[in-house]
XYZ file of C-alpha atoms in Angstrom:
520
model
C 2.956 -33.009 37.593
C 5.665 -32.720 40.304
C 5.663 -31.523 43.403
C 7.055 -28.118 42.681
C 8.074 -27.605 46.269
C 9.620 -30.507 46.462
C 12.098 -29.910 43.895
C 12.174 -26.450 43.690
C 16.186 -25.676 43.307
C 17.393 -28.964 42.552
C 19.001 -27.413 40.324
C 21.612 -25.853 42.730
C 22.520 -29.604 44.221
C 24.295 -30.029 41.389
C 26.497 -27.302 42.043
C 30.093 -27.816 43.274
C 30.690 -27.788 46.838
C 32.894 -25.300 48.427
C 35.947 -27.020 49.196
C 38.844 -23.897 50.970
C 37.879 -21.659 53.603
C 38.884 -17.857 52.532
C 40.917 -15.384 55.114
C 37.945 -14.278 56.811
C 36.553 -17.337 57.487
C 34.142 -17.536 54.912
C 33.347 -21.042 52.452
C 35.258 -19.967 49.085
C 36.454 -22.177 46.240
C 40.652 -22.790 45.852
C 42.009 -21.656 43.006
C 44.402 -24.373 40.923
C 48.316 -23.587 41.310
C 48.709 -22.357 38.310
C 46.125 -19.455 39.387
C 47.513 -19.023 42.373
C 50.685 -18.258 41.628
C 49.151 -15.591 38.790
C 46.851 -14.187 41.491
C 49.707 -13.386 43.941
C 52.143 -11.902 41.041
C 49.750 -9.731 39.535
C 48.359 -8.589 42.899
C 51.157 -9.350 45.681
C 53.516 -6.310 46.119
C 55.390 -8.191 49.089
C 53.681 -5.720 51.143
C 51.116 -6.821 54.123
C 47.505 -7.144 52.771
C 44.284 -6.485 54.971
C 44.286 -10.725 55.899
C 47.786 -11.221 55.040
C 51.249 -10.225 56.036
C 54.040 -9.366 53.444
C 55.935 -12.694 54.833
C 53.079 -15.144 54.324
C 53.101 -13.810 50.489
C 56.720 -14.566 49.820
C 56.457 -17.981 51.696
C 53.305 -18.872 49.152
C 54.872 -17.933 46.084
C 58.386 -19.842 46.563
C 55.784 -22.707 47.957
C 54.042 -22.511 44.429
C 57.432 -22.202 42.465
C 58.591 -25.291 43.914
C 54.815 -27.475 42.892
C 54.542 -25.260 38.875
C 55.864 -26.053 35.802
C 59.172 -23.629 35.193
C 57.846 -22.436 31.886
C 54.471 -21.483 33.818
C 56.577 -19.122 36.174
C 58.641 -17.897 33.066
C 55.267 -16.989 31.283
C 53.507 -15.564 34.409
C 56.997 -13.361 35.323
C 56.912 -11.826 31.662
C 53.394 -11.356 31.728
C 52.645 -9.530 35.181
C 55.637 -7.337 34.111
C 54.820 -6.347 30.715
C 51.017 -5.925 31.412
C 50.381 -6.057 34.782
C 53.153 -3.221 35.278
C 54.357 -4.820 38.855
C 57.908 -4.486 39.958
C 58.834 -7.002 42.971
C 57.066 -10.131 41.922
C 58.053 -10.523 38.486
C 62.294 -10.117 39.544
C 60.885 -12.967 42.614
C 59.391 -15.287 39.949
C 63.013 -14.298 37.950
C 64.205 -15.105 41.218
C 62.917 -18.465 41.676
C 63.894 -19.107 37.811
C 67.590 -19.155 38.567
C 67.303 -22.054 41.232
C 64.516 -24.167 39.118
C 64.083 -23.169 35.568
C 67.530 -21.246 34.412
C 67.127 -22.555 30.985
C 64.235 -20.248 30.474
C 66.575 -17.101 31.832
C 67.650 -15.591 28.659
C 64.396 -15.760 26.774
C 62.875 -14.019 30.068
C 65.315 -11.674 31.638
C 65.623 -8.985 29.018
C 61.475 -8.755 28.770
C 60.898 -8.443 33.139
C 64.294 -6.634 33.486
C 63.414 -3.462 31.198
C 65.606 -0.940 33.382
C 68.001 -0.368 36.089
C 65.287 -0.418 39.033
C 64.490 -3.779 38.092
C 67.886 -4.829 37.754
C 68.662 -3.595 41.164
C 65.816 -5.326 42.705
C 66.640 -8.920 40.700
C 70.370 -8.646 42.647
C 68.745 -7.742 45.979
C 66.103 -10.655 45.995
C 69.215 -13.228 45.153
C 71.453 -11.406 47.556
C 68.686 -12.207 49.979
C 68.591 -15.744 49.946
C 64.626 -15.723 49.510
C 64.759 -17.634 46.492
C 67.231 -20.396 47.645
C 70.589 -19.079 46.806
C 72.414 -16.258 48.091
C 74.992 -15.842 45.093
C 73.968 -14.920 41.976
C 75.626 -18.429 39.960
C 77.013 -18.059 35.939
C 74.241 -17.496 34.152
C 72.505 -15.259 36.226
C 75.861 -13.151 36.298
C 76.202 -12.819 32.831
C 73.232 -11.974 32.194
C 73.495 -8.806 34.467
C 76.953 -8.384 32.638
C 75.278 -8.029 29.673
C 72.469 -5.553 30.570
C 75.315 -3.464 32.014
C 77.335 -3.528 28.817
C 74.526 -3.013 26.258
C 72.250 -0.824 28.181
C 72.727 3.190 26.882
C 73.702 6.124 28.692
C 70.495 7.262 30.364
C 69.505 3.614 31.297
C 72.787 3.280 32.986
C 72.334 6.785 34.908
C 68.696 6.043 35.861
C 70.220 2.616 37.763
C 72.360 4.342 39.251
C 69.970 6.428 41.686
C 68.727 4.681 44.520
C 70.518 1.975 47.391
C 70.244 -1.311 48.372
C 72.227 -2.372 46.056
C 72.925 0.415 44.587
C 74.372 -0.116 40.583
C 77.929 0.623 41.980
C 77.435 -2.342 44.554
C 76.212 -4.757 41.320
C 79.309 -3.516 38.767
C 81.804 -4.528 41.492
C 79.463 -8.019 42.499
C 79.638 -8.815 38.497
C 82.941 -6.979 36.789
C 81.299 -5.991 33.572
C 83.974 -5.946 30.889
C 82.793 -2.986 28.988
C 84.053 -2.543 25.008
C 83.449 1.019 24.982
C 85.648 3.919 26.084
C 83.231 5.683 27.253
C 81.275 2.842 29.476
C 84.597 2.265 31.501
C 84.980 5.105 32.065
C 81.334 5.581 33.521
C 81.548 2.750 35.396
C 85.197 3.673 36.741
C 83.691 6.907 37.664
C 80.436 5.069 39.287
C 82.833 2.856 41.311
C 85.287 5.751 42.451
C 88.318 4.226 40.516
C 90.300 6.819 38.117
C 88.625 7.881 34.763
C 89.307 9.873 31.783
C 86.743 12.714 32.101
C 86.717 13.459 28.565
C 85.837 9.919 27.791
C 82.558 10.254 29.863
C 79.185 10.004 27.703
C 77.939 13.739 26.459
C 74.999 13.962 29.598
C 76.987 12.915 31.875
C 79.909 14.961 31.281
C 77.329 17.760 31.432
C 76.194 16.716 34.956
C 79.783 17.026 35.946
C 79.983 20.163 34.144
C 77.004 21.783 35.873
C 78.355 20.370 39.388
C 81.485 22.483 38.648
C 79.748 25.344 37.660
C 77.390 25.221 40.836
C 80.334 24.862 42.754
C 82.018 27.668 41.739
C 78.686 30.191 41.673
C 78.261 30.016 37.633
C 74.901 29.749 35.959
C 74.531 26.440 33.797
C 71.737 24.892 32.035
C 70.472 22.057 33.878
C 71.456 18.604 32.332
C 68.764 16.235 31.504
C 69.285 13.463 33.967
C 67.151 12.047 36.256
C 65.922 14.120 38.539
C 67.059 12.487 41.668
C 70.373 12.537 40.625
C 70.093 16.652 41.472
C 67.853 16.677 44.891
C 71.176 16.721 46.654
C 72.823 19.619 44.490
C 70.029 21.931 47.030
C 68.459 23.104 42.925
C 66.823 26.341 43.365
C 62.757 26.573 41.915
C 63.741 27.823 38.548
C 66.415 24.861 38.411
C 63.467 22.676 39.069
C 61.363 24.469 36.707
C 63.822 23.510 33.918
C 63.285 20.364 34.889
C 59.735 19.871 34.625
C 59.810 21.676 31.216
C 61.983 19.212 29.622
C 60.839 16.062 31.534
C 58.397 13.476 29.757
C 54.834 13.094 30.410
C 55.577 10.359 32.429
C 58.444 11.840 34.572
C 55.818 14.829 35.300
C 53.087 12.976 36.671
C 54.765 10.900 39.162
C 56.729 13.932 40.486
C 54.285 16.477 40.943
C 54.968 17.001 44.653
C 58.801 17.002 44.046
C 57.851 20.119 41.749
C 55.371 21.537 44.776
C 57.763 21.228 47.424
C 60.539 22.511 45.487
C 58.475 25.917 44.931
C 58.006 25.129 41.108
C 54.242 25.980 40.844
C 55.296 29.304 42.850
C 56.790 30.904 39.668
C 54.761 32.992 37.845
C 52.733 30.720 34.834
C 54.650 27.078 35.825
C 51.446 25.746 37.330
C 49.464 26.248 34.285
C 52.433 25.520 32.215
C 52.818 21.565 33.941
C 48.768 21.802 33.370
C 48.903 22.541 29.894
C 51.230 19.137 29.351
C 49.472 17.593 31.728
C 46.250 17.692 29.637
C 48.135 17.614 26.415
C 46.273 15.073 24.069
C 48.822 13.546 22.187
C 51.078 13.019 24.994
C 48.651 10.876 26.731
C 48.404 8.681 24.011
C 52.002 8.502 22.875
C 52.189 7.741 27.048
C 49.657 4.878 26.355
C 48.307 6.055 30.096
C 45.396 4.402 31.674
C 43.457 5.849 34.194
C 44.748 3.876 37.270
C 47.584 5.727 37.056
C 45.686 9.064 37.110
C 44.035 8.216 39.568
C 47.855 7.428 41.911
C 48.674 10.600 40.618
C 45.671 12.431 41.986
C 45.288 10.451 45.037
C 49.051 10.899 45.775
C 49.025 15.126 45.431
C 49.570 17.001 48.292
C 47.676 19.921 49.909
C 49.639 22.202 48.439
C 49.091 20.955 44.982
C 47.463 24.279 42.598
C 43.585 23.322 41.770
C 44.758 23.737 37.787
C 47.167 20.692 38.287
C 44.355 18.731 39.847
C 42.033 19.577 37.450
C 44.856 18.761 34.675
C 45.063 15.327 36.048
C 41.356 15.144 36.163
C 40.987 15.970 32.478
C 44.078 13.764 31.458
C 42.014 10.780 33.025
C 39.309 11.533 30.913
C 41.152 11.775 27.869
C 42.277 8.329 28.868
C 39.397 6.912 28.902
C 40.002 6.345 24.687
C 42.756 3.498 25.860
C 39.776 1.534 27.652
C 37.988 -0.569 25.011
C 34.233 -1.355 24.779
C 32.884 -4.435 26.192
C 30.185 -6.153 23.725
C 26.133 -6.376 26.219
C 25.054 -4.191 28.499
C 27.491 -4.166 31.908
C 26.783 -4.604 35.797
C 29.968 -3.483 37.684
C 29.624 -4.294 41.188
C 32.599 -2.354 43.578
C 33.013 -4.204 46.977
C 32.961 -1.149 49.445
C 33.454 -3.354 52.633
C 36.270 -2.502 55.125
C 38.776 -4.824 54.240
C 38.752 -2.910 51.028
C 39.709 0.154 52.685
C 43.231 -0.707 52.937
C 46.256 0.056 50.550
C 46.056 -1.384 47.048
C 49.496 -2.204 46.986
C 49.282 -3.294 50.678
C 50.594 -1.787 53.934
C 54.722 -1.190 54.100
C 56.163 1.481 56.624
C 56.617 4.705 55.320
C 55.497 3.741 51.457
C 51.911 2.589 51.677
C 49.981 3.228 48.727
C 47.685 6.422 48.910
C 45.432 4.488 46.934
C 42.743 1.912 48.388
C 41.628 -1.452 46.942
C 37.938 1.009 47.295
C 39.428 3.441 44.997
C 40.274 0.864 42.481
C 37.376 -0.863 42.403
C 35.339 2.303 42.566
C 37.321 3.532 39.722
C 36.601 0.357 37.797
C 33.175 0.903 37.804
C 33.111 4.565 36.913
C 35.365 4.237 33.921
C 33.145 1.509 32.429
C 29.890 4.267 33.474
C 31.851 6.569 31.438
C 32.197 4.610 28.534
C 29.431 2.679 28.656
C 26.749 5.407 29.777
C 24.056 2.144 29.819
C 26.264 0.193 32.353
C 24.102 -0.686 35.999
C 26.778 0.003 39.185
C 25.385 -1.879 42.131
C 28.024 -1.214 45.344
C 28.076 -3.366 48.323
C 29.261 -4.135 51.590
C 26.451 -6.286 53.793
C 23.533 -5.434 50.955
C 23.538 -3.424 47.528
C 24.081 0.607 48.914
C 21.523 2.575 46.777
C 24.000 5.777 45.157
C 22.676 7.464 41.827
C 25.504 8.204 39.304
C 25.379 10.686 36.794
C 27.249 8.821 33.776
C 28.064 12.607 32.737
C 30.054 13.024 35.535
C 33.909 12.723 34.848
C 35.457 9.265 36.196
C 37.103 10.937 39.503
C 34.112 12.022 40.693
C 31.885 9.223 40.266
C 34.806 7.027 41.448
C 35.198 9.553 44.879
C 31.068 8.837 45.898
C 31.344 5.591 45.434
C 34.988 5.298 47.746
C 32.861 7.320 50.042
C 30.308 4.892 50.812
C 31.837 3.504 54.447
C 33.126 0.336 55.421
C 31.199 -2.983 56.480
C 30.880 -6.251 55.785
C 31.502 -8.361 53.015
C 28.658 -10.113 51.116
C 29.506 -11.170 47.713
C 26.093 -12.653 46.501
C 24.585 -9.576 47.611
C 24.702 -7.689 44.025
C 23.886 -10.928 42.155
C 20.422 -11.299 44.901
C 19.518 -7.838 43.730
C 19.432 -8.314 40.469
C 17.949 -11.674 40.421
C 14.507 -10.200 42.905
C 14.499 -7.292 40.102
C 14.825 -9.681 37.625
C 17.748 -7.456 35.924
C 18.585 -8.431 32.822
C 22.328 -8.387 31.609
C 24.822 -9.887 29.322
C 28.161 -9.071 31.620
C 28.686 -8.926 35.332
C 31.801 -7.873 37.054
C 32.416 -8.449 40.406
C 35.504 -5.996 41.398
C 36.188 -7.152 45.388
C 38.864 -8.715 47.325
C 36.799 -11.788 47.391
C 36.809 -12.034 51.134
C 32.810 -12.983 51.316
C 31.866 -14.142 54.995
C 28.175 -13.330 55.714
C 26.688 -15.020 53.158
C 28.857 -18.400 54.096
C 26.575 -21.733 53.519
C 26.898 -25.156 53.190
C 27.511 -26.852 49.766
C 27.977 -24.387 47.155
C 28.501 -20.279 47.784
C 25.849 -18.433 47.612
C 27.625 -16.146 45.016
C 27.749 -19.378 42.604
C 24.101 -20.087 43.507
C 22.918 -16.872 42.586
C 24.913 -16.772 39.628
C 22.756 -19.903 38.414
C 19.893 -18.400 38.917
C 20.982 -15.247 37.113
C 22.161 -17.540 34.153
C 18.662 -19.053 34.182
C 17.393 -16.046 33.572
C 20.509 -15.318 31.182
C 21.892 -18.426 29.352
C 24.790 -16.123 27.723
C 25.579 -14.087 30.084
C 29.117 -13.751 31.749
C 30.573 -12.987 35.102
C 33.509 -11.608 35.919
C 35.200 -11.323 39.188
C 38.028 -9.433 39.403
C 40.172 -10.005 42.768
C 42.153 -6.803 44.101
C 43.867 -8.994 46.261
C 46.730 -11.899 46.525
C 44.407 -14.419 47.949
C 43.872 -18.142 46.876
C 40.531 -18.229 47.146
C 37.800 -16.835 44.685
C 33.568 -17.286 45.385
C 32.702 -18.773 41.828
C 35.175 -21.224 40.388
C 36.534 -21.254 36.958
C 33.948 -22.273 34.240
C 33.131 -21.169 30.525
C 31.344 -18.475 32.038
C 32.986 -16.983 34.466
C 36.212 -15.450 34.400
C 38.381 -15.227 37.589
C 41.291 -12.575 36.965
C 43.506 -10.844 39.396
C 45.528 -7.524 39.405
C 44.281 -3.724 39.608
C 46.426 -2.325 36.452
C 44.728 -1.339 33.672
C 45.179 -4.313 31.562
C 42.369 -5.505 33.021
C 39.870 -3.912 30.755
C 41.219 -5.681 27.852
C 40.792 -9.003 29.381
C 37.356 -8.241 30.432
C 36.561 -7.418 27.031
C 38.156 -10.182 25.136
C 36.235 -12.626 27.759
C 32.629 -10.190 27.246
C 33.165 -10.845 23.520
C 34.241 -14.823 24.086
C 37.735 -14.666 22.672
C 39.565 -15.853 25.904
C 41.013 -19.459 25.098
C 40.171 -22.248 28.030
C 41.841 -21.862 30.984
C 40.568 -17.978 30.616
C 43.220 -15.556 32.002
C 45.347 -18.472 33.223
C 45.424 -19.456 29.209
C 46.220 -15.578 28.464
C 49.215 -15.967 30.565
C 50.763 -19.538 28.745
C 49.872 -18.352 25.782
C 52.443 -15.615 26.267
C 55.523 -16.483 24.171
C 59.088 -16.909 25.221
């Protein structure tokens, strides 16, 4: 018989060796380009990170652009817009597209430029010069020509709020040559050049309309145009009232403190009334909401926001929870509560920093899959497993608010994966939701998350884990294998991926495959 202490863990020898050192100093495994570049776009808001400044992001991803197969940025632009929801990267990546890769432009522009916002953002990042060029070339060009020309009325008045360029700045960079009557004379009027009034589209003739009537002391019903187009028309509350009435689901969650500081929920019944839609079933599934964004809207309320509004957005989250789909096994979710989690999700920018933390997200991670999944085992972190009881009966929020509560510290990775494997924890899927940034359990050889993983797979030969990066690092503590899934982003598209990988339907390459497999 052999010596058992002798070759007790030879096993782990076998392991890959770590072979990148992560921001905080820690041994990590590098990530291949091609995950890289899908790691910063579905995380990276060009804002600075907890270990990374805004600058070093942009320099990476043009780095990566320049070393990644054109079609790869094409796919990974389309994707992180269409289900990762982000706004800067995808018009960068579009960006980068127009100096290497401008045969893929019309089959991707359309898809990551889906309204004026975008479009205004795509100019600015050319104008720039980040991306290589400082004019924005023929094709390019016409293709913003042709989003002006075919885009309808309220798409066109949408682009038009906001600076920087504004859309009067991009109609006079590109000269749109508009067939209709009425869009010359909306972009005449846009550009301060004479117009026929009466050729104007119907909504906007009724903005003008209502600016006469304003102007001259006469009631008129408020047109429905964005709502920024009438901050500087000094609206009084049952102006803004109107407004939230006839807004979408959509509109009215992401401007609840517009209402509040505009004294809607001060008229008698509005604060119930914005509850009561708020709440409203069917509009949260025709919205196709997700709790993340519940959970911006709640973090994001002021002080002054009524308790029924809060509780609205409370109840809305749960009703959301019917967009999050099952994962196959029973489910550890392990939320990294260190203090490098404690900063903005979407990073730090002056002025505009996310109210929500990468804590919140993970936190909120684990207490929608508690919620769905009542069997599911949360283990937070920071140095060691934090003992917390959760009450799976509890809504999301506030299992999601102890959790974001637990305190800073450091970062231990393997810590979760230890506990289970003393307890001998059985468990078909483990989820790792952290920035990755693991420094006190740093070794030689492999990291000590991948070597407890093995010995939880020992234990569990068909069992998964998943680590879910909050971050736009290149770095990750368990590299890419059948059974482990590295995925990056905190939208709520994650949830599907997690479940197609739980239930093995993920193609090779895992959520790198998910993104070329994305058609163009």
């Amino acid at each position: 018989m052999a010596n058992t202490n002798l070759f007790h863990g030879l096993r782990g020898r076998f392991l890959p060796p770590a072979d990148a050192i992560n921001e905080a100093g820690g041994t990590a495994y590098a990530l291949g380009r091609e995950h890289r570049l899908a790691q910063y776009a579905a995380t990276g808001c060009l804002n600075g990170t907890f270990y990374a400044s805004a600058e070093a992001q942009l320099d990476a991803v043009m780095a990566l652009c320049e070393d990644v197969d054109p079609a790869f940025i094409a796919k990974t632009a389309v994707y992180c817009r269409e289900r990762g929801y982000m706004k800067e990267m995808p018009a960068l990546l579009l960006a980068a597209l127009t100096v290497r890769g401008s045969q893929y432009l019309p089959a991707v522009f359309g898809r990551v430029i889906d309204n004026g916002k975008m479009l205004r953002t795509f100019v600015q990042i050319l104008r720039s010069g980040a991306a290589g060029r400082k004019s924005l070339g023929t094709r390019p060009k016409k293709l913003v020509q042709q989003w002006l020309n075919t885009a309808d009325e309220r798409a066109l008045l949408s682009a038009s709020v906001g600076t920087s360029p504004s859309l009067a700045d991009v109609v006079k960079m590109v000269h749109p040559k508009p067939a209709q009557a009425w869009r010359a004379a909306f972009f005449a009027r846009l550009i301060g050049t004479p117009y026929d009034v009466s050729a104007l589209p119907p909504v906007t003739q009724a903005l003008e309309a209502y600016k006469v009537a304003r102007a001259e002391g006469r009631q008129a019903p408020v047109p429905a145009v964005p709502f920024q187009m009438l901050a500087s028309l000094d609206l009084d509350a049952q102006a803004w009232a109107e407004v939230a009435r006839h807004g979408g689901w959509q509109m009215v969650r992401m401007n609840l403190n517009t209402f509040a500081r505009h004294g809607v929920f001060a008229l008698p019944g509005m604060a119930d009334e914005i509850a009561a839609k708020l709440r409203q079933p069917e509009a949260i599934a025709r919205a196709r909401v997700f709790p993340y964004q519940l959970l911006a809207a709640y973090h994001a309320a002021g002080e002054d926001m009524p308790a029924v509004v809060r509780e609205a957005l409370q109840d809305a989250l749960e009703l959301a929870l019917a967009n999050v789909p099952l994962v196959e096994g029973r489910m550890v979710v392990c939320p990294d509560v260190s203090g490098s989690m404690h900063s903005p999700v979407t990073g730090y920018r002056a002025g505009s920093s996310s109210a929500v933390r990468c804590v919140d997200a993970a936190a909120l991670v684990a207490a929608t899959f508690l919620r769905k999944q009542p069997d599911t085992m949360v283990l937070p972190f920071k140095e060691e497993v934090v003992k917390l009881t959760l009450n799976p009966r509890d809504t999301v929020m506030t299992n999601a608010q102890k959790m974001a509560a637990l305190g800073a510290g450091g970062t231990n990775c393997s810590a979760p994966l230890a506990w289970l494997n003393h307890r001998r924890v059985s468990a078909d899927v483990v989820m790792l939701v952290s920035d990755n940034q693991s420094w006190m359990d740093a070794r030689h050889g492999e990291t000590a998350t991948l070597r407890e993983w093995e010995r939880f797979r020992q234990r569990n030969p068909k069992a998964r884990l998943v680590c879910l990066d909050m971050q736009p690092y290149a770095t990750s503590q368990a590299p890419e294998r059948d059974d482990i899934l590295n995925i990056g982003g905190f939208s709520d598209s994650v949830f599907q991926i997690v479940a197609a990988f739980a239930a093995g339907q993920l193609q090779a390459g895992h959520w790198v495959g998910e993104i070329s497999a994305t058609a163009l």
